[in-house]
Coordinates of C-alpha atoms in Angstrom, one line a residue:
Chain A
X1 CA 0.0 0.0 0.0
X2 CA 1.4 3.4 -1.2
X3 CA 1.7 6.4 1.7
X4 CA -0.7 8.2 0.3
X5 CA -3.1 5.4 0.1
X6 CA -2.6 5.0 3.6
X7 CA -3.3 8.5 4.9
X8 CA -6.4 9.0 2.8
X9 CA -7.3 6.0 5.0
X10 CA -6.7 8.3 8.1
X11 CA -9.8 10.5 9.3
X12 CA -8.2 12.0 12.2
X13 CA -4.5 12.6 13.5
X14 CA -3.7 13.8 16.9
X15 CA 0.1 14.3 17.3
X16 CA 1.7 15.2 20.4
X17 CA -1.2 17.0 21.7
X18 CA -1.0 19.9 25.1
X19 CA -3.5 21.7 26.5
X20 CA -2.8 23.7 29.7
X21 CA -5.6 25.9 31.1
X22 CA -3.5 28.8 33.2
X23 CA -1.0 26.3 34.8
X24 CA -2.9 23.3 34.6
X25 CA -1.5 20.7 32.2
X26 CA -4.8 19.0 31.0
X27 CA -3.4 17.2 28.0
X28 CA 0.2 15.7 28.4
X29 CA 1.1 14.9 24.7
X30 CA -1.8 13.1 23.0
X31 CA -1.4 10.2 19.7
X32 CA -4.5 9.5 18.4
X33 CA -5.4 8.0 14.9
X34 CA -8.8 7.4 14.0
X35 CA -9.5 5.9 10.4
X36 CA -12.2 6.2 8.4
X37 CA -15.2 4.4 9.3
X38 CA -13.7 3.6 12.7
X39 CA -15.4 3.9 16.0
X40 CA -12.9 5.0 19.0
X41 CA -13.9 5.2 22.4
X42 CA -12.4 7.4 25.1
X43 CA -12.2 6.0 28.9
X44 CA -11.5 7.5 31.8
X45 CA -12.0 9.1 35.7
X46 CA -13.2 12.7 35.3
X47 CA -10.3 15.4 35.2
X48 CA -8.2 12.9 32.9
X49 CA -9.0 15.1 30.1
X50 CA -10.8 13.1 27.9
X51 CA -13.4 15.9 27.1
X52 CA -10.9 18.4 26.4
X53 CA -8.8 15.9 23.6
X54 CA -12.3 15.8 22.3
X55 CA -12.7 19.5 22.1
X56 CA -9.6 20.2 20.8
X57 CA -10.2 17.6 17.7
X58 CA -12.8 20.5 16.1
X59 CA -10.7 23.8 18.1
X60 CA -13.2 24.3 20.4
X61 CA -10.5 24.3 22.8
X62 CA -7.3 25.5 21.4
X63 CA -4.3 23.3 21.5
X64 CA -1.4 24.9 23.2
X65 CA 1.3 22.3 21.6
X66 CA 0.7 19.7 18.7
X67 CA -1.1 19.1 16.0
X68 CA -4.5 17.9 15.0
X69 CA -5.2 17.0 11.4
X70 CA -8.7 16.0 10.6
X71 CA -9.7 15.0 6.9
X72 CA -6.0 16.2 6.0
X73 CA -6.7 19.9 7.0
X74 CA -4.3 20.9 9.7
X75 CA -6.5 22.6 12.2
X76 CA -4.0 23.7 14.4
X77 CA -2.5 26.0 11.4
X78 CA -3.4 29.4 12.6
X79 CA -4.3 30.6 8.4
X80 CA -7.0 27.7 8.8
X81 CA -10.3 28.1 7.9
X82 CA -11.9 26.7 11.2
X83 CA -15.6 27.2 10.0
X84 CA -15.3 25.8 6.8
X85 CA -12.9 22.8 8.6
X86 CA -15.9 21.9 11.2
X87 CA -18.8 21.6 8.9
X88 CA -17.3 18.2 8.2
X89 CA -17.1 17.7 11.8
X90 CA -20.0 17.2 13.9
X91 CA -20.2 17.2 17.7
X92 CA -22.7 16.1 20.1
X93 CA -22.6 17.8 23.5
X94 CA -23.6 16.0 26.9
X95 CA -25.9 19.1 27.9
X96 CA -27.1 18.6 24.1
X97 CA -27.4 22.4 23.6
X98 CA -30.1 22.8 21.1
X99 CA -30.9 26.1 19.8
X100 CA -33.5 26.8 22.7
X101 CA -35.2 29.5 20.3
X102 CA -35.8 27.6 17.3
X103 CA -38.3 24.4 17.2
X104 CA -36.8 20.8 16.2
X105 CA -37.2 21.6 12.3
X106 CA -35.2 24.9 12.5
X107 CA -32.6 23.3 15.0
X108 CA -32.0 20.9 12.1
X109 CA -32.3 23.5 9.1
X110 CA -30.3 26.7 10.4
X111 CA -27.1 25.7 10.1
X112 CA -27.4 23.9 6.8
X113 CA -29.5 27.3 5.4
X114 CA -27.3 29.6 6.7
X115 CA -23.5 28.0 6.6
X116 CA -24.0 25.7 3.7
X117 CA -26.1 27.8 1.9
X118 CA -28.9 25.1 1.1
X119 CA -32.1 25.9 -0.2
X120 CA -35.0 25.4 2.4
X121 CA -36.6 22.5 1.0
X122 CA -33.2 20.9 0.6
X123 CA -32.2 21.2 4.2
X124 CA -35.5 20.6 5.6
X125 CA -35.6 17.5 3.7
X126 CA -32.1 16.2 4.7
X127 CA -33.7 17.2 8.2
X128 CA -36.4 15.1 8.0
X129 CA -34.6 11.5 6.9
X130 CA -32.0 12.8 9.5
X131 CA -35.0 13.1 12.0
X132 CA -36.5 9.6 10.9
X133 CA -33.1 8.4 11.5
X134 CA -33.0 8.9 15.0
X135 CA -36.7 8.1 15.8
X136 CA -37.9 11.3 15.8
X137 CA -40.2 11.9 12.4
X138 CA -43.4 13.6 13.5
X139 CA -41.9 16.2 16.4
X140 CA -40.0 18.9 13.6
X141 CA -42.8 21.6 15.2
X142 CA -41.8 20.3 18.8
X143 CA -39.6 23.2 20.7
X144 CA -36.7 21.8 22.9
X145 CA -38.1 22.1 26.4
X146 CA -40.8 19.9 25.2
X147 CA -38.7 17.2 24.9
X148 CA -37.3 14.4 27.1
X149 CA -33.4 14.7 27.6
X150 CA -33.3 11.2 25.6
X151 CA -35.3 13.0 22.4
X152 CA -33.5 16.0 22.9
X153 CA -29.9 14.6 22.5
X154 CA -31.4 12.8 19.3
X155 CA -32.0 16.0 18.3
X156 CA -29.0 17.4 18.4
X157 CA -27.3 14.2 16.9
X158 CA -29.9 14.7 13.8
X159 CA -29.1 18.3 13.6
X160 CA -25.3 17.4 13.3
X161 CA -25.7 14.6 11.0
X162 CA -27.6 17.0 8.7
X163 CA -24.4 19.1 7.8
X164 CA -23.4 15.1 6.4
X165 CA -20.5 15.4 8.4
X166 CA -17.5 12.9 7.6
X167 CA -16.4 12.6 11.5
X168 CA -19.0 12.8 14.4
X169 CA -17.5 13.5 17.9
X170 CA -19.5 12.4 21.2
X171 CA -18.7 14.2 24.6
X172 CA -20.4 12.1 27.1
X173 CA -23.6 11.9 25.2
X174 CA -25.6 10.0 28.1
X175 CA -24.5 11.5 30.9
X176 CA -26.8 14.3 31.8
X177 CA -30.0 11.6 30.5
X178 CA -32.3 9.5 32.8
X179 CA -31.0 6.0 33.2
X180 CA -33.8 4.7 30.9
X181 CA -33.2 7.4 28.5
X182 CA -29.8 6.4 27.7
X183 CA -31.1 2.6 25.8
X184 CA -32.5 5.0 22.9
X185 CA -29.4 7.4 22.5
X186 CA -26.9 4.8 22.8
X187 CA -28.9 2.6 20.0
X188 CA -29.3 5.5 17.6
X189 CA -25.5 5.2 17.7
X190 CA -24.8 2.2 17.1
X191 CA -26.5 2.3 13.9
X192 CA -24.7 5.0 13.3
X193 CA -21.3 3.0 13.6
X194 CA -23.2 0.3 12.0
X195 CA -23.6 2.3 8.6
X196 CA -20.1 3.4 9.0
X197 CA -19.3 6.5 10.7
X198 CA -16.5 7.5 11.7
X199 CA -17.1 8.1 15.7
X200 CA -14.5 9.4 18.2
X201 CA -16.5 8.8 21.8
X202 CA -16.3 10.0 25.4
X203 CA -18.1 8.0 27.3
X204 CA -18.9 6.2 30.2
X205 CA -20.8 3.6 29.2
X206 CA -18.6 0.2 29.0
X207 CA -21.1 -1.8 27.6
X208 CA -21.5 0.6 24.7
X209 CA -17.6 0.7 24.3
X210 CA -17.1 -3.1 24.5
X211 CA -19.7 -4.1 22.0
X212 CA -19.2 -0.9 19.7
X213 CA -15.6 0.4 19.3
X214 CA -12.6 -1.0 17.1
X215 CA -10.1 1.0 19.9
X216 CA -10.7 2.0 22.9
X217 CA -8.3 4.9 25.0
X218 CA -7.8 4.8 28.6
X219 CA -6.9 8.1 29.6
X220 CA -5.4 9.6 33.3
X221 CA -4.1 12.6 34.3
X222 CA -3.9 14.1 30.6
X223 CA -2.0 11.2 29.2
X224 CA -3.5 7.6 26.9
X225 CA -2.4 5.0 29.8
X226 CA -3.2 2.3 27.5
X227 CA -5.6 1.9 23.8
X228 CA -6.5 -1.3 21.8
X229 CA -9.3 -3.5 21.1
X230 CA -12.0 -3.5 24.0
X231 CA -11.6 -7.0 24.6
X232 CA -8.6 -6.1 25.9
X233 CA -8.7 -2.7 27.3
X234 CA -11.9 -3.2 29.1
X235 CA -11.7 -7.2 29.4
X236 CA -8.2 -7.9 29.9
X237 CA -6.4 -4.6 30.4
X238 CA -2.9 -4.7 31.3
X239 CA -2.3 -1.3 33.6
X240 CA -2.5 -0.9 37.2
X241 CA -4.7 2.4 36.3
X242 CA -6.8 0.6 33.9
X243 CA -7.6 -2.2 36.4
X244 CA -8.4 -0.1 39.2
X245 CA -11.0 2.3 36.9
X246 CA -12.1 -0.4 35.4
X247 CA -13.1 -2.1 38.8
X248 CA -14.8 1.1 40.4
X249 CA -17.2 1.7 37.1
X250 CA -17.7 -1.6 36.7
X251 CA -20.0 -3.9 38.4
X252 CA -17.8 -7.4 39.3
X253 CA -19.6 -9.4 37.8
X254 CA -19.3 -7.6 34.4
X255 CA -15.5 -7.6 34.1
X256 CA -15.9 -10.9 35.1
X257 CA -18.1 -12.2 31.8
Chain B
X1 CA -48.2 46.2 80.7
X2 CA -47.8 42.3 79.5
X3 CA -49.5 42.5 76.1
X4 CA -48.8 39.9 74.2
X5 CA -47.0 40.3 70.7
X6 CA -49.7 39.4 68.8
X7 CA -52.1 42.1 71.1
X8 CA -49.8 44.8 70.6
X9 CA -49.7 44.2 66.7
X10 CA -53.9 44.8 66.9
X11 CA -53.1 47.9 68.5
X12 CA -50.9 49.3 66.3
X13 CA -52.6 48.5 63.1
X14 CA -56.1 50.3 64.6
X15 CA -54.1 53.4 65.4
X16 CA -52.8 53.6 62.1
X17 CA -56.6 53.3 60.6
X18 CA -57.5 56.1 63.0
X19 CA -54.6 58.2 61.8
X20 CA -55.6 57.7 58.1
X21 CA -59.3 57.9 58.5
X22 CA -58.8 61.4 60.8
X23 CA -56.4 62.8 58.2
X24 CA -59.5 61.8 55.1
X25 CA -61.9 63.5 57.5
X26 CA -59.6 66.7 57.6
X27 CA -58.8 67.2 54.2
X28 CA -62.3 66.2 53.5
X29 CA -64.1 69.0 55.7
X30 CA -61.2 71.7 55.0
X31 CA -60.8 71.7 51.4
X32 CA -62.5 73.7 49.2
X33 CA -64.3 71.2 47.0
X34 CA -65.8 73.8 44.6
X35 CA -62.3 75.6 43.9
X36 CA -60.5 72.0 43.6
X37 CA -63.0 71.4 41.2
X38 CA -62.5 74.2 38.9
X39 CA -59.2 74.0 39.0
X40 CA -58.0 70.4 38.1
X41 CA -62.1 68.6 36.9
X42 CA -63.3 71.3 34.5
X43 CA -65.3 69.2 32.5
X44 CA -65.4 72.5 30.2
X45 CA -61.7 73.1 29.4
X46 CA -61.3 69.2 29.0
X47 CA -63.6 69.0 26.3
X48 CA -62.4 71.6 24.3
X49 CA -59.0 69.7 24.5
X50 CA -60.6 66.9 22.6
X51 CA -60.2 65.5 20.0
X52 CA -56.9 66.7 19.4
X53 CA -55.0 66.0 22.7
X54 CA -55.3 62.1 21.2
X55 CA -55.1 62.7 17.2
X56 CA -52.2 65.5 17.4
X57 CA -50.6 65.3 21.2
X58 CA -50.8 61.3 22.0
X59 CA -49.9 60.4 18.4
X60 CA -46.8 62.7 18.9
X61 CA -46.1 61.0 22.1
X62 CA -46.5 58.0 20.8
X63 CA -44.5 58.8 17.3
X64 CA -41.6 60.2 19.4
X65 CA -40.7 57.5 21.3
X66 CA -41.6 55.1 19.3
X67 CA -38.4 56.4 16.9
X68 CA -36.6 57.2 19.8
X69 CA -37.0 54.0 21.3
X70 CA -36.4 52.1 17.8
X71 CA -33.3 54.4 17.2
X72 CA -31.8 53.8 20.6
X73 CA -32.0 50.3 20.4
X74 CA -30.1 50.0 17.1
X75 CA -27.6 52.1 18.4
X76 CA -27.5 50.1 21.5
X77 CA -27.1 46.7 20.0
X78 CA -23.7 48.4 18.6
X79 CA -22.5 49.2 21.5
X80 CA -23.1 45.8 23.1
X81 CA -21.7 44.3 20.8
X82 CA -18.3 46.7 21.0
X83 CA -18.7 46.6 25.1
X84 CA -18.2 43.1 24.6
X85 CA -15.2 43.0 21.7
X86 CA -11.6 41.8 21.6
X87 CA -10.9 45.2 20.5
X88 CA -10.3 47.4 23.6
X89 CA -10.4 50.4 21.7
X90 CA -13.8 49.5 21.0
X91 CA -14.9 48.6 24.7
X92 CA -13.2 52.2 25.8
X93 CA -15.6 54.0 23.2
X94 CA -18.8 52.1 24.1
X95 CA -17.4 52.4 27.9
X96 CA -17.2 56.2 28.1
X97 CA -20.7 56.7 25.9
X98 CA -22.6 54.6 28.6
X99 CA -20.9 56.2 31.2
X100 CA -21.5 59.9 29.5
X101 CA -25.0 59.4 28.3
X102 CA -26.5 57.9 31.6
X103 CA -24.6 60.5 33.8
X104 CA -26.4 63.3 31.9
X105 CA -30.0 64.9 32.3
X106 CA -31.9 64.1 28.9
X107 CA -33.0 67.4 29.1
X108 CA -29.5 68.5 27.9
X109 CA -29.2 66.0 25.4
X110 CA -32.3 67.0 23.8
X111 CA -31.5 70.5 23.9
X112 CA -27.8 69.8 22.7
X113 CA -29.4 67.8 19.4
X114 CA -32.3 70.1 18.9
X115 CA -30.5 73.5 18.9
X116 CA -26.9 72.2 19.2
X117 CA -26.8 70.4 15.8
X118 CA -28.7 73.1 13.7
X119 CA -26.7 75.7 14.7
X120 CA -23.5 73.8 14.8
X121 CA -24.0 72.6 11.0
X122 CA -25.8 75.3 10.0
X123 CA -29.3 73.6 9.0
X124 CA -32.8 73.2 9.9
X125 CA -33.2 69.8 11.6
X126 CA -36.8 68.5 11.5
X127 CA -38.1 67.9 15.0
X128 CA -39.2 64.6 14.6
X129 CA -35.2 63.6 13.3
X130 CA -34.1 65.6 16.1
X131 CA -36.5 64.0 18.8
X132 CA -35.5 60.4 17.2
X133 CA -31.7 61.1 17.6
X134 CA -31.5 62.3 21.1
X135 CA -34.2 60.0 22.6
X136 CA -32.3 57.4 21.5
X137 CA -28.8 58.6 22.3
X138 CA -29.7 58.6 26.1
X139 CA -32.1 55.7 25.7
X140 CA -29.3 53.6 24.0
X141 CA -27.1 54.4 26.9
X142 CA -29.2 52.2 29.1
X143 CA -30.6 49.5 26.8
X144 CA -26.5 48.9 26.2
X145 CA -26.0 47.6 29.1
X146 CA -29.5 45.6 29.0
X147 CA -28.5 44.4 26.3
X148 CA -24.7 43.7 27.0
X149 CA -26.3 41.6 30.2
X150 CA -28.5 39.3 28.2
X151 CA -25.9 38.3 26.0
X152 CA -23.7 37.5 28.7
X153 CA -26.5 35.4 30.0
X154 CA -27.0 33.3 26.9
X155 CA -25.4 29.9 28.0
X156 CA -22.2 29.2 26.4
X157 CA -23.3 25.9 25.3
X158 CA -25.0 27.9 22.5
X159 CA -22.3 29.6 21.3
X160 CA -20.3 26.3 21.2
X161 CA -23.1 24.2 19.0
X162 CA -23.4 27.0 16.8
X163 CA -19.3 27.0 16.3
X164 CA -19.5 23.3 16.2
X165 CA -21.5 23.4 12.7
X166 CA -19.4 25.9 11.4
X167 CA -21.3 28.8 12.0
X168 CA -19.0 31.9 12.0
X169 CA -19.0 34.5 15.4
X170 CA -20.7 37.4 13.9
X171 CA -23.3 34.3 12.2
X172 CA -23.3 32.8 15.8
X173 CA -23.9 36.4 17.3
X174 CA -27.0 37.1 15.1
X175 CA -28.8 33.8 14.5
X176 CA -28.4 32.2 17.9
X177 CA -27.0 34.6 20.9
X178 CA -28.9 37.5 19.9
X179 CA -32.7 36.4 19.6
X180 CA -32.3 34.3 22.7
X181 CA -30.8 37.4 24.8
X182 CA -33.6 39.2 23.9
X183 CA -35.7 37.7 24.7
X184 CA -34.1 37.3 28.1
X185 CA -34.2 41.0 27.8
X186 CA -37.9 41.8 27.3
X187 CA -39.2 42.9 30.4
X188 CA -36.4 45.1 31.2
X189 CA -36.7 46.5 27.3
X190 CA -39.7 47.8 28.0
X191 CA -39.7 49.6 30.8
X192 CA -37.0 51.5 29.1
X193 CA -40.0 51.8 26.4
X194 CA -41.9 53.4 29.7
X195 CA -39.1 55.8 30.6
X196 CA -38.8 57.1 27.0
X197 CA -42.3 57.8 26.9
X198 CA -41.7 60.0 30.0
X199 CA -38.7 61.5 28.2
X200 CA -40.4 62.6 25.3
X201 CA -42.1 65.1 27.3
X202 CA -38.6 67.0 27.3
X203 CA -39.8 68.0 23.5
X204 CA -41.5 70.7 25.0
X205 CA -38.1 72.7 25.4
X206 CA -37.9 72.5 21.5
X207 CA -39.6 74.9 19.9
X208 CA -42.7 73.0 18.2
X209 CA -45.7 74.0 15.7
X210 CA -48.8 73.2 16.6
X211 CA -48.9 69.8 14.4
X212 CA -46.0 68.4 16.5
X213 CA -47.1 69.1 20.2
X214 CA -46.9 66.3 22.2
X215 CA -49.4 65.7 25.4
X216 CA -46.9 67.8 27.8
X217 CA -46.5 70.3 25.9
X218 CA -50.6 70.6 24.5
X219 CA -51.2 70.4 27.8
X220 CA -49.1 73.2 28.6
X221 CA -50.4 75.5 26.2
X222 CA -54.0 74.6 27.0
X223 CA -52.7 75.3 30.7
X224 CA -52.1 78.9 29.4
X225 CA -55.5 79.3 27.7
X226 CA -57.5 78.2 30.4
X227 CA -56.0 79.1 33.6
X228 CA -57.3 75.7 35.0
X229 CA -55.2 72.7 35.6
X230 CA -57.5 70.6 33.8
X231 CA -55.0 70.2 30.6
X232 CA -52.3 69.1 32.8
X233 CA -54.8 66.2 34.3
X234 CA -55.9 65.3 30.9
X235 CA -52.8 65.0 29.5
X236 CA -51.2 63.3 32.5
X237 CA -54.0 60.5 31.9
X238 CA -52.8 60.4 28.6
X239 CA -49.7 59.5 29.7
X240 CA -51.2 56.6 31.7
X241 CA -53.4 55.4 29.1
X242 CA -49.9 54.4 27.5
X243 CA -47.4 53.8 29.9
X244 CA -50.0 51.4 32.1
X245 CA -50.6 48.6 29.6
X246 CA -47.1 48.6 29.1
X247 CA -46.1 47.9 32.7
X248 CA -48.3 45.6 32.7
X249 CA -47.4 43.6 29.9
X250 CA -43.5 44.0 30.9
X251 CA -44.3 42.3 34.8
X252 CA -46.5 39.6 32.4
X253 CA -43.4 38.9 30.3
X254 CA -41.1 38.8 33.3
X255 CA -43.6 36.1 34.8
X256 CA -43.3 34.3 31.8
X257 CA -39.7 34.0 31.4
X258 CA -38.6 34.4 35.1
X259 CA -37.1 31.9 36.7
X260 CA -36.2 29.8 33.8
X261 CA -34.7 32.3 31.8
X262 CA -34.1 30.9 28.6
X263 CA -36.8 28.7 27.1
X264 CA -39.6 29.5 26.5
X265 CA -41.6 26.2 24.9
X266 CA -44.9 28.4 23.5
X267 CA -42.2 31.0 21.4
X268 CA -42.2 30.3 17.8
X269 CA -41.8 34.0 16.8
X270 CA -38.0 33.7 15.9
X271 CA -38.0 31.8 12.1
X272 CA -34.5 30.6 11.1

């Protein structure tokens, strides 16, 4: 296989990634490939800085040291155009953060109207199939309060999806939703990864990671303790740190299976 | 001497019904009902104000402020937005405007556009213009800040889904930060509305024809004519008939958005 063949095959490159905030050292020189089509979950106790990798992937955080190349654009090249860059980026948020102003239809439509320049019929039909996608067909006139957290953050993953976004980025999707809201988010993405996205997750849901991911990341204290396959990260990791995570999330009898 | 608390609260409360009722009874028995009468109810001099102290002076009123008001608040939104820059040049100018415009009487700013300009420039400057310009000047001064406020209060999770799908800042500023701050902003928007109204009553230190009196200043003039103070209740009324309903509708859109500031499930007004 040629080079170039090979980093075509490459969605997203993380090289020797910082991040301090003031004189906190969140990120401690990051690696991260993700290639196309793959599904890569990110583990780890709070403050290990899993969110912030994340938010640095699309510059919503910026980088102090590194590089983060997504789709072959260099993002932390200051001449880059960072709008045009994250169009092909989506991101889901774990307080979902829809437009509170705009019903589900416009939540889906504005972005497409007003950044890709799509005709109103276009983007509201590319909201609709994105809105049957995730379950939703029927609620376009529904404003967001008047949803569940569960529809709410299918929302938000419709409204990203509509911008057809090569890379979709989770940050804790499930973790502000009622324990038996989180079934229906979680299963709208696995279909997701079962069509072929390329998914870079931060998540706390094992279950999700184990049956889901190609690679899983542990991360601590703003470094990648270990990565692999989740057979092996989550069922037979090999750090200390990993174990003893993996044991307090966990309930025994899971790691156990 | 041992009252109890509750006793003593009895007491105090009857006293001060005594007080009131005696003080009623006074002014009742001393005043001269006839004279009062005259002076502020003559059914007489009020009529003659009609119908004009609506279709000339409460239009005007209304007309006044309603520029003012819609001037100001362009002008404010600019300022916001360069209280709140990266630039600091532009944060000192919008800085030391808010700072000069609330600090001064309106009065002054009325006069200072109304007579300044003209004879500064050397040209007639309509009063309506004039009116629109300095109304707004000072009412922009506070609705800055208001306006400043409820950006600030637009959660930043917003902002950062907006970014996220490649919207640009000034596109995130207009489509997504700005309808949602003000509506945050309503209620507090329109009792500046209420205070403007009151301002416009400063028009009367303009010179005016008779087609562009406003209620102050009609009832001033019919003040003169009459020598009763009829006008001045009329118009005052006026006022009221204005400034009421809109208190009332700013406490009702308080209630509806307080507490839970930003959504508001039954809004559909803003279209994408």
């Amino acid at each position: 296989m040629s080079t170039a063949a090979a980093e075509s095959d490459i969605a997203v490159q993380v090289t020797d990634l910082h991040k301090s905030f003031g004189p906190v050292e969140v990120l401690r020189g990051i690696d991260l490939k993700v290639r196309r089509g793959e599904v890569v979950c990110i583990i780890g106790p709070s403050g290990s800085g899993k969110s912030t990798l994340l938010r640095c992937v699309n510059v919503l955080e910026e980088p102090t040291a590194g590089t983060v190349v997504v789709d072959g654009v260099e993002l932390t090249d200051p001449d880059v155009d960072i709008d045009a860059a994250r169009r092909k980026i989506g991101m889901v948020f774990q307080s979902f953060n829809l437009f509170s102003h705009l019903n589900v239809m416009n939540n889906l439509t504005v972005a497409q109207r007003k950044v890709l320049k799509r005709s109103r019929e276009d983007a509201e039909k590319t909201g609709l199939a994105n809105l049957e996608r995730v379950g939703l067909a029927g609620r376009e006139n529904a404003m967001p309060a008047q949803l569940s957290g569960g529809q709410q953050q299918r929302v938000a993953i419709a409204r990203a999806l509509s911008m057809d976004p090569d890379v979709m980025l989770f940050d804790e999707p499930t973790s502000a939703l009622d324990p038996e809201l989180v079934g229906d988010v979680l299963g709208v993405m696995r279909r997701l990864a079962d069509e072929g996205m390329t998914m870079l997750v931060v998540t706390h849901e094992m279950q999700f990671a184990r049956e889901v991911a190609d690679k899983v990341l542990f991360m601590d204290a703003g470094v990648v303790v270990e990565e692999g396959p989740p057979e092996q990260v989550i069922g037979k990791p090999r750090e200390e740190r990993t174990r003893t995570f993996l044991s307090r999330v966990l309930n025994p009898t899971h790691v156990d299976q | 001497m041992a009252m109890s608390k509750r006793k003593r609260a009895q007491v105090i409360r009857w006293v001060q019904y005594a007080i009131l009722v005696a003080v009623v009874l006074v002014v009742a028995f001393t005043a001269n009902w006839g004279k009062i009468r005259t002076t502020f109810f003559d059914l007489e001099v009020a009529r003659n104000m009609f119908p004009e102290v609506i279709t000339v002076a409460l239009v005007n009123t209304v007309i006044y402020t309603t520029l003012g008001f819609g001037f100001g608040l362009a002008l404010a939104l600019v300022i916001a937005l360069m209280r709140l820059s990266t630039v600091r040049v532009y944060r000192w100018i919008s800085g030391i405007y808010i700072e000069f415009f609330r600090g001064l009487p309106a009065l002054m700013v009325i006069l200072a556009v109304g007579t300044g300009i003209p004879l500064a420039f050397n040209t007639f400057l309509d009063k309506y213009v004039a009116l629109m310009i300095a109304l707004g000047i000072v009412g922009a001064a506070y609705m800055a800040e208001t306006l400043r406020a409820g950006i600030q209060a637009v959660p930043k999770g917003q902002v950062e889904a907006a970014r996220s799908l490649g919207m640009s800042p000034a596109r995130t500023m207009m489509t997504i930060v700005i309808p949602q701050a003000f509506k945050i902003i309503l209620p507090p928007l329109t009792n500046e509305l209420i205070l403007l109204t009151k301002d416009s009553s400063l028009a009367l230190f303009l010179g005016a024809s008779v087609s562009e009196y406003e209620l102050t200043q009609f009832g001033r003039v019919e003040l003169n004519e009459s020598r009763s103070l009829t006008p001045v209740l009329v118009a005052g009324i006026c006022y009221l008939i204005i400034t009421i309903p809109l208190s009332y509708l700013s406490r009702y859109l308080e209630r509806r958005t307080g507490g839970k500031k930003i959504s508001t499930p039954e809004s559909t007004e803003v279209k994408a």
